[in-house]
Coordinates of C-alpha atoms in Angstrom, one line a residue:
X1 CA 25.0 31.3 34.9
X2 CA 25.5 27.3 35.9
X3 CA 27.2 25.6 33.2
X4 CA 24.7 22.7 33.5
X5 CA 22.2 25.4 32.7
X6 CA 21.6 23.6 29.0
X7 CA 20.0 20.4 30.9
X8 CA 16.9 22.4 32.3
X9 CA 16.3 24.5 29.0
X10 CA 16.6 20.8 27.0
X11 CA 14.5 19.3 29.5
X12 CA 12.1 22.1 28.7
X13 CA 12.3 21.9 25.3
X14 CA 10.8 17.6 25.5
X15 CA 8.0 19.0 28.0
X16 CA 6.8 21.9 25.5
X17 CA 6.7 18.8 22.6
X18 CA 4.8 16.1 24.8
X19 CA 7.9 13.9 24.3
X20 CA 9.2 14.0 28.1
X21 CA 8.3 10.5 29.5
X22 CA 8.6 9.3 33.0
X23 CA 10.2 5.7 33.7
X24 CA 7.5 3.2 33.6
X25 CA 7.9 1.1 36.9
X26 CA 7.0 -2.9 36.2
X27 CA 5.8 -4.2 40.0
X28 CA 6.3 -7.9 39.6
X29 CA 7.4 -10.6 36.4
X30 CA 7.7 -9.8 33.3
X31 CA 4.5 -11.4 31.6
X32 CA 1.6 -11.2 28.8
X33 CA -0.5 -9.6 31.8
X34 CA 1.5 -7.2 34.3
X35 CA 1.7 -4.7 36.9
X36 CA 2.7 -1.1 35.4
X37 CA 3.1 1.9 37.4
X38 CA 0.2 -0.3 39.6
X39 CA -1.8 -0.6 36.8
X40 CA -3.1 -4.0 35.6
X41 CA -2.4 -3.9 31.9
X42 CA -1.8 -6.4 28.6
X43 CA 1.8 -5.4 28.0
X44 CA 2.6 -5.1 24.6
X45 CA 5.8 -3.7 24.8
X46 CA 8.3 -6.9 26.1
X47 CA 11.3 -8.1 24.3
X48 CA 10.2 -11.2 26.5
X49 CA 9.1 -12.9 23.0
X50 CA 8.9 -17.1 24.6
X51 CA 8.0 -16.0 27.7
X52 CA 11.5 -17.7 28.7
X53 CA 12.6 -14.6 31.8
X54 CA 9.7 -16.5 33.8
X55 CA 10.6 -20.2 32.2
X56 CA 11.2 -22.3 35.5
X57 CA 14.3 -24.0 33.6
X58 CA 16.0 -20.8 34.2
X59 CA 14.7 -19.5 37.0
X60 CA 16.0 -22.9 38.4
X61 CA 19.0 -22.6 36.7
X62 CA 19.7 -19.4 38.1
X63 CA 19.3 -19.9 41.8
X64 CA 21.4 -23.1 42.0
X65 CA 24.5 -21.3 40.1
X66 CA 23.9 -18.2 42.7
X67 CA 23.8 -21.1 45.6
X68 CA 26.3 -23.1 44.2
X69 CA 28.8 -20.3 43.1
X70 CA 28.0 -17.0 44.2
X71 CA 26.5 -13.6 43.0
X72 CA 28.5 -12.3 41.2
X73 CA 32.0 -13.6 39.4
X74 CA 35.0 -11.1 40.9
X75 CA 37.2 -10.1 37.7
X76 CA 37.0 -9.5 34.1
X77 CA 37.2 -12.5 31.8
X78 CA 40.9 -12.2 31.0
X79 CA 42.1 -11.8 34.5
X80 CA 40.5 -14.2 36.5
X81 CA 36.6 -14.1 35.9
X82 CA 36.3 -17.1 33.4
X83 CA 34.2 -19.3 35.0
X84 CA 33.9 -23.5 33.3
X85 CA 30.2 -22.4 33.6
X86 CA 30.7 -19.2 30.7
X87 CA 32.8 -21.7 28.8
X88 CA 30.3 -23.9 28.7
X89 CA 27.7 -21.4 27.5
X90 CA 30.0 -20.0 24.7
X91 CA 30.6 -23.9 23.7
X92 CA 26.5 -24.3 23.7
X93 CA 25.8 -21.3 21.7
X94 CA 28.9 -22.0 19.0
X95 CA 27.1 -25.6 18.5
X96 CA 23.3 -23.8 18.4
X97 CA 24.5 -21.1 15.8
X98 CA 26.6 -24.0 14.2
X99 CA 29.3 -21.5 14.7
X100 CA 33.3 -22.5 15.0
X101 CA 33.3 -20.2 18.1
X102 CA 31.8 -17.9 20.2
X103 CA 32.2 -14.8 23.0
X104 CA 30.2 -13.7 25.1
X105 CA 29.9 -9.9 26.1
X106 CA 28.0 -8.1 28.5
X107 CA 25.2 -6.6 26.6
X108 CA 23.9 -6.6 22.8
X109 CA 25.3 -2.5 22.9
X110 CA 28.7 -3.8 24.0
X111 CA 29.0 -6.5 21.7
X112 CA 29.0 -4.0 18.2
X113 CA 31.3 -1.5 20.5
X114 CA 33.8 -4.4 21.2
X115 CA 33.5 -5.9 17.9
X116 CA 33.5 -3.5 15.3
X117 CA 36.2 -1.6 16.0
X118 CA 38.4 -4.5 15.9
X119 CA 37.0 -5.2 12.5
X120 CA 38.0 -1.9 10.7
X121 CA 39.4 1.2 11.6
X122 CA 41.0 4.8 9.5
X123 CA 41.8 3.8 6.1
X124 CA 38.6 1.2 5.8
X125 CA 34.8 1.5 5.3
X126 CA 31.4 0.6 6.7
X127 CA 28.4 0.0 4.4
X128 CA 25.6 0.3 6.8
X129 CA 22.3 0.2 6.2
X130 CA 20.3 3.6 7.1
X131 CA 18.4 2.2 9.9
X132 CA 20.3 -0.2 11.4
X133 CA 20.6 -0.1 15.5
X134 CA 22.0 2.9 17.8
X135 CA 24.4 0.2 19.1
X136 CA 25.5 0.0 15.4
X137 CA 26.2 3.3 14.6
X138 CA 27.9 3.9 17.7
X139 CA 30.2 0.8 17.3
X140 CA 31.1 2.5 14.4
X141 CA 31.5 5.6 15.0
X142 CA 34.4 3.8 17.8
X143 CA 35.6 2.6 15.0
X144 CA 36.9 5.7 13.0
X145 CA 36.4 3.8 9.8
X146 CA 34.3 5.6 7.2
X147 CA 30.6 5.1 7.3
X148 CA 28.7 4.8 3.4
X149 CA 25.1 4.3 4.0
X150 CA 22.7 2.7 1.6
X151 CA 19.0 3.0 1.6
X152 CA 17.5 0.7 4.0
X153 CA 17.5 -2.9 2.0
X154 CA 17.8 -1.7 -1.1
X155 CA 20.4 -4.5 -2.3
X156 CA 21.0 -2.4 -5.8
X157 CA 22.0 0.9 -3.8
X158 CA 24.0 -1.4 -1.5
X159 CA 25.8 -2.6 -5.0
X160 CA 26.2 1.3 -6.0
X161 CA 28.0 1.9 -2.3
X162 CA 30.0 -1.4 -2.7
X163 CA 31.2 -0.3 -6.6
X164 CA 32.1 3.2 -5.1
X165 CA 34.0 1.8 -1.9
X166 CA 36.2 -0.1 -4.0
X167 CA 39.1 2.0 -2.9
X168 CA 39.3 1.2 0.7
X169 CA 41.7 -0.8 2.5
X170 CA 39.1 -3.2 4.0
X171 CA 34.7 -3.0 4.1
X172 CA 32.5 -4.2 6.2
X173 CA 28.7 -4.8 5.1
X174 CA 26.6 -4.2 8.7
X175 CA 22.9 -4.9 9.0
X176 CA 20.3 -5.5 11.5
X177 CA 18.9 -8.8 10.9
X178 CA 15.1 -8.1 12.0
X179 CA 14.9 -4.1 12.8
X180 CA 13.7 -3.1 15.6
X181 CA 11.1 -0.2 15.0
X182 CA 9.9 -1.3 12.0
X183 CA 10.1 -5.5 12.4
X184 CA 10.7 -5.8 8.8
X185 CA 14.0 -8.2 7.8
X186 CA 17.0 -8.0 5.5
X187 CA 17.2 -9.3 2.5
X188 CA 20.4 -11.5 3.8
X189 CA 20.1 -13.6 -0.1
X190 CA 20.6 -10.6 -2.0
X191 CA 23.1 -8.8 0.6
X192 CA 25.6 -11.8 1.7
X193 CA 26.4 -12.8 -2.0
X194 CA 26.2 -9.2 -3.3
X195 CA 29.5 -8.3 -0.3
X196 CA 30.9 -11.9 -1.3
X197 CA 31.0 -10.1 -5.3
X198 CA 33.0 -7.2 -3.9
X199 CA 35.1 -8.9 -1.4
X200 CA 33.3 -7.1 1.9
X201 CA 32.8 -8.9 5.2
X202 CA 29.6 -9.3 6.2
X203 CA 28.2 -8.7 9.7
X204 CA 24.4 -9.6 10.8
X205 CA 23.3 -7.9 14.0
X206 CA 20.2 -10.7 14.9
X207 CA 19.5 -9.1 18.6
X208 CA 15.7 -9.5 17.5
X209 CA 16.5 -12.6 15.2
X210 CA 17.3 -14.7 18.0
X211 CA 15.2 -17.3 19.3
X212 CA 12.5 -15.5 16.3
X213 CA 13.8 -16.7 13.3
X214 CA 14.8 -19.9 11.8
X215 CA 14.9 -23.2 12.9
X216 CA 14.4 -23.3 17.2
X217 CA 15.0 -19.5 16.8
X218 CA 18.4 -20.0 15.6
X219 CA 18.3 -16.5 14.1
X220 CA 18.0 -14.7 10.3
X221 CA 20.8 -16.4 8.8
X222 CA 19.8 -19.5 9.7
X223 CA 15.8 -18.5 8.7
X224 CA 17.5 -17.8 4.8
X225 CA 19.9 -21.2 5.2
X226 CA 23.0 -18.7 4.8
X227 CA 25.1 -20.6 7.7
X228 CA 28.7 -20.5 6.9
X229 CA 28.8 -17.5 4.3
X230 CA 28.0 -14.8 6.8
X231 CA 31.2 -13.7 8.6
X232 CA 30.2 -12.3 11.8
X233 CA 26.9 -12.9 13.5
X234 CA 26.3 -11.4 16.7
X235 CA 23.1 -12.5 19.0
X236 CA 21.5 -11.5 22.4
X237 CA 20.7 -13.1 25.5
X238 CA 18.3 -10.4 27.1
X239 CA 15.6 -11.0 24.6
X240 CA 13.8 -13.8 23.4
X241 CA 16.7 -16.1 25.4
X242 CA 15.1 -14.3 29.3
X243 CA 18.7 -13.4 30.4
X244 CA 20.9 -10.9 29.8
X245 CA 24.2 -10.0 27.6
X246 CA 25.3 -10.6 23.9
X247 CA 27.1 -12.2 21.6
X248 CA 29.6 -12.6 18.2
X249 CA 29.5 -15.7 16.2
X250 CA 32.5 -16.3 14.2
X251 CA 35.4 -18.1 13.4
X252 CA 38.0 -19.6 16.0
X253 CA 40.9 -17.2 15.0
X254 CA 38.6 -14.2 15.2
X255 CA 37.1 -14.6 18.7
X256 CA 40.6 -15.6 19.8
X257 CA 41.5 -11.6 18.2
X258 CA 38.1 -10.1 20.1
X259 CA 39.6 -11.9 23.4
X260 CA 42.4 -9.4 23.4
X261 CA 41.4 -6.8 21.2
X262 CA 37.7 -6.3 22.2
X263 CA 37.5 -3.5 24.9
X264 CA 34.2 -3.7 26.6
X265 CA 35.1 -7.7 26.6
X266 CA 38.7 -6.6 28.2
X267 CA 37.4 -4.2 30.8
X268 CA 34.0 -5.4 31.8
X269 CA 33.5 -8.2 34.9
X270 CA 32.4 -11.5 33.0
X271 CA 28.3 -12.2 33.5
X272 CA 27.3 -13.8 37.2
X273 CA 27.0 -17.4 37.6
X274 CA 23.2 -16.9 37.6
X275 CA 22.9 -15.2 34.7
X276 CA 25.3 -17.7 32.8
X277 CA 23.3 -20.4 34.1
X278 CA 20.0 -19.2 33.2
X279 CA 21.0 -18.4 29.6
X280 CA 22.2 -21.8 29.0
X281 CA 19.2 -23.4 30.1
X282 CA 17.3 -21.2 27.7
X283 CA 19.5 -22.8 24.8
X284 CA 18.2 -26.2 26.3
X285 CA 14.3 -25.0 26.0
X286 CA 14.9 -23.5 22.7
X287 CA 16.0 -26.8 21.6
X288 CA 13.5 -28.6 23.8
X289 CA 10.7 -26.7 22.9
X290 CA 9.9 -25.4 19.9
X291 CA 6.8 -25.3 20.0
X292 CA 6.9 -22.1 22.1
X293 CA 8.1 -20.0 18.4
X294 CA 5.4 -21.7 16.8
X295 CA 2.9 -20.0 19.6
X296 CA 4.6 -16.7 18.8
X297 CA 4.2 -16.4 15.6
X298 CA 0.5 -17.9 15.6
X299 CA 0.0 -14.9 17.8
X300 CA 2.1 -12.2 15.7
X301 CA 0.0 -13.0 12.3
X302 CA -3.3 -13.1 14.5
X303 CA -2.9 -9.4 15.9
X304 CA -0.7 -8.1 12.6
X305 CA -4.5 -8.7 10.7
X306 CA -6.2 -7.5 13.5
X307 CA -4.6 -4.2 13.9
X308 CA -4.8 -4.4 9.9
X309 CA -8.8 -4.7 9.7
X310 CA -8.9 -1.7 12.3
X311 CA -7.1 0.1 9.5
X312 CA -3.9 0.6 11.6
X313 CA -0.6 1.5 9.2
X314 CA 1.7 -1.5 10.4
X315 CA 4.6 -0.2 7.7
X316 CA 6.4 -3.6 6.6
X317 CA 6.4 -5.3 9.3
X318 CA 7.5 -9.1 8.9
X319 CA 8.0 -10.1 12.7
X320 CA 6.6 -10.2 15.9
X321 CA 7.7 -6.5 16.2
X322 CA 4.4 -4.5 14.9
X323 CA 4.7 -0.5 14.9
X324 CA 1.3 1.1 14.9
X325 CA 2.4 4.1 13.0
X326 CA 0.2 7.2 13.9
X327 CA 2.6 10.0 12.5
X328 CA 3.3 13.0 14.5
X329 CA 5.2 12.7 17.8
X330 CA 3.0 14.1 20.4
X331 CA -0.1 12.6 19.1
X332 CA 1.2 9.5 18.6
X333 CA 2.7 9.7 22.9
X334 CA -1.1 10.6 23.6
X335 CA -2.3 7.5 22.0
X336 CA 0.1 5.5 23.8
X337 CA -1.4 7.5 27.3
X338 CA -4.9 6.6 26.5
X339 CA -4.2 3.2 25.6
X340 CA -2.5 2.6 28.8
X341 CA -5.2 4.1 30.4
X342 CA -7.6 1.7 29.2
X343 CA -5.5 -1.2 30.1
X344 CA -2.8 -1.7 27.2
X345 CA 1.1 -1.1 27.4
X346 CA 2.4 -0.2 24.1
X347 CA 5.5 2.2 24.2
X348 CA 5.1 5.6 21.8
X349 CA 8.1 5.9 19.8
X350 CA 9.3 9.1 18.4
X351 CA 12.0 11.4 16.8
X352 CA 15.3 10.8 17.1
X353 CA 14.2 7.1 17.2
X354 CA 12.0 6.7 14.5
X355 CA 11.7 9.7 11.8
X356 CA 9.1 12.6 12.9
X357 CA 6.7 12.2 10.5
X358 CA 6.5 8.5 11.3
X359 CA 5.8 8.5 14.9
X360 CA 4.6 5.5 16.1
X361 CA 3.4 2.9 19.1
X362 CA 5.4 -0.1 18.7
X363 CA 4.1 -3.5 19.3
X364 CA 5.4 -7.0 20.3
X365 CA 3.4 -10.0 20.8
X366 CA 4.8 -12.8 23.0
X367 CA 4.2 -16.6 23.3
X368 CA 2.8 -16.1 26.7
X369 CA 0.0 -14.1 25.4
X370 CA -3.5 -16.1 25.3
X371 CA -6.0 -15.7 22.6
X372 CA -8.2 -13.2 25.2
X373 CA -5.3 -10.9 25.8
X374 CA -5.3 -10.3 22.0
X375 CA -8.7 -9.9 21.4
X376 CA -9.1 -7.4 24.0
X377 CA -5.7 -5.1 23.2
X378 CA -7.4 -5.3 19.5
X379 CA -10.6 -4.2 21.1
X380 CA -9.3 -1.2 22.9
X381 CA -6.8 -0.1 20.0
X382 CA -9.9 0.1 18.0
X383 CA -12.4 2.2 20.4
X384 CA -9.3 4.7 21.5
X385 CA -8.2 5.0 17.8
X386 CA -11.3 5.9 16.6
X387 CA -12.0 8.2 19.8
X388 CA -8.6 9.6 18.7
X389 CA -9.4 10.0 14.5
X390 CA -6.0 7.4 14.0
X391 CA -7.8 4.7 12.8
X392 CA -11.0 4.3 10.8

């Protein structure tokens, strides 16, 4: 017997359960309209939310940097891969979150695993809410601290977890800001003062707040005019900004602390010049532009009350994030498979990800998608889910 045996049987095990999904393969940008596994298909399922990966500003942006500096930067930050360039973005996005400070990490994921840890460790605790991010819960896990969870924003049972983690050394209220499977958002008012009450830190994950929410898609807290009482807000540049990498939003004195305590920051080369460039010139077309969140959240509340009239469950979605929940796992893949078939791309979600009973399709609208592309997704989530028995 192979000691890698246990792969093949748990491959097995997805097959038998219909959960088992190849790669989709994207041939081409990242648009509204795209090329899937050569398929022409309305894609649905794009964190692309302004359109802003295809924006010229930052293709522009991008290819001058590369010419003008190179592909890639050499070294990690605190050795000698500190460009002026990711100064300059850090300096941009501190004056956009209206921030003291900010640092810039390689991805969203790395960002909660360089920045939690340094937070709180043994002796302190984590009130978390139930379904916050994977990148999260793993950040915290790194952390060693103890994790309390409270029902997912329910402010009184966040209280009741507060009142009985009165004993630890330090706490550390963590929430998504928009969740990501669900597109519903925290209720920052009653949180932010709540951990104020009990003398907790408070820490907003806004991966899908950002560029969304609030004024120029300057995120949730900004959305509930909360600047300068949340503690630590961390951000993304892969999303709605086109690029790539994350975030923290903080004070001066504690981004100077993540600059030599924050691991993946320490021991990760910095971003290329291309990418830096390209995610500063999204700040500039956020700024520039905002009539681009306008467009996506015209389109969000057209196709929200259009999958709603087909008699789709859309659970509490607030955002442009809307889950099409169909319950059970495999059923809810095979809707996904016909709906790409008849020319819509909208990822099936299922357990571990989303709880097995509430198996899903989820669905993201973008600015880039025209008044045609909706109506005709709508049309042919309404034919396949009544083909199917999901809808009415």
């Amino acid at each position: 017997m192979h000691p890698l045996d246990f792969v093949a049987e748990e491959l097995a095990g997805l097959r038998n359960q219909g959960l088992c999904r190849p790669l989709r393969v994207l041939s081409g940008p990242q648009g509204a309209r795209a090329v899937i596994d050569g398929r022409p298909v309305i894609n649905l399922s794009s964190n692309n939310y302004l359109g802003l990966a295809n924006h010229p500003s930052l293709v522009e942006a991008a290819v001058a940097a590369t010419q003008r500096l190179g592909a890639g930067s050499g070294a990690v930050r605190t050795i000698i891969g500190t460009m002026e360039l990711h100064l300059e973005l850090e300096r941009r996005l501190a004056a956009f979150k209206r921030a003291e400070a900010v640092l810039v990490f390689q991805s969203g994921f790395t960002t909660n695993a360089g920045v939690i840890p340094v937070l709180v460790g043994e002796g302190d605790a984590i009130i978390s809410d139930e379904l916050n991010h994977a990148s999260i819960i793993d950040g915290c896990r790194l952390s060693r601290a103890q994790v309390l969870r409270f029902a997912h924003r329910d402010v009184a049972d966040l209280e009741r977890v507060l009142r009985e983690a009165q004993g630890f050394r330090r706490r550390l209220v963590i929430t998504d800001g928009v969740f990501s499977m669900d597109g519903d958002i925290a209720p920052l008012p009653g949180v932010v003062p709540l951990a104020q009450r009990y003398g907790a830190m408070t820490y907003v994950d806004d991966a899908h707040g950002s560029g969304v929410l609030g004024e120029n898609g300057r995120g949730t807290v900004n959305h509930f005019h909360l600047e300068g009482l949340v503690d630590v807000q961390i951000g993304t540049l892969s999303k709605a900004l086109g690029a790539l990498g994350g975030y923290v939003a903080g004070s001066r004195d504690l981004i100077d602390l993540l600059i030599h305590r924050g691991r993946p920051f320490l021991f990760s080369t910095s971003h290329p010049p291309g990418v830096t460039a390209a995610a500063i010139a999204a700040v500039d077309v956020l700024e520039r532009e905002p009539e681009l969140v306008d467009r996506l959240w015209e389109n969000a509340r057209y196709f929200k009350a259009g999958l709603k009239r087909l008699g789709f469950d859309t659970g509490g979605s607030e955002t442009p994030i809307t889950p099409v929940i169909i319950g059970e796992g495999s059923l809810a893949m095979r809707f996904s498979d016909r709906l790409f078939a008849a020319g819509v791309f909208a990822q099936g979600v299922s357990y571990p990800t989303v709880p097995a009973d509430r198996s899903r399709v989820r669905t993201i609208v973008t600015a880039e998608h025209s008044r045609d592309d909706l109506d005709q997704a709508l049309e042919v989530f309404g034919r396949v889910g009544r083909e199917m028995g999901v809808c009415r």
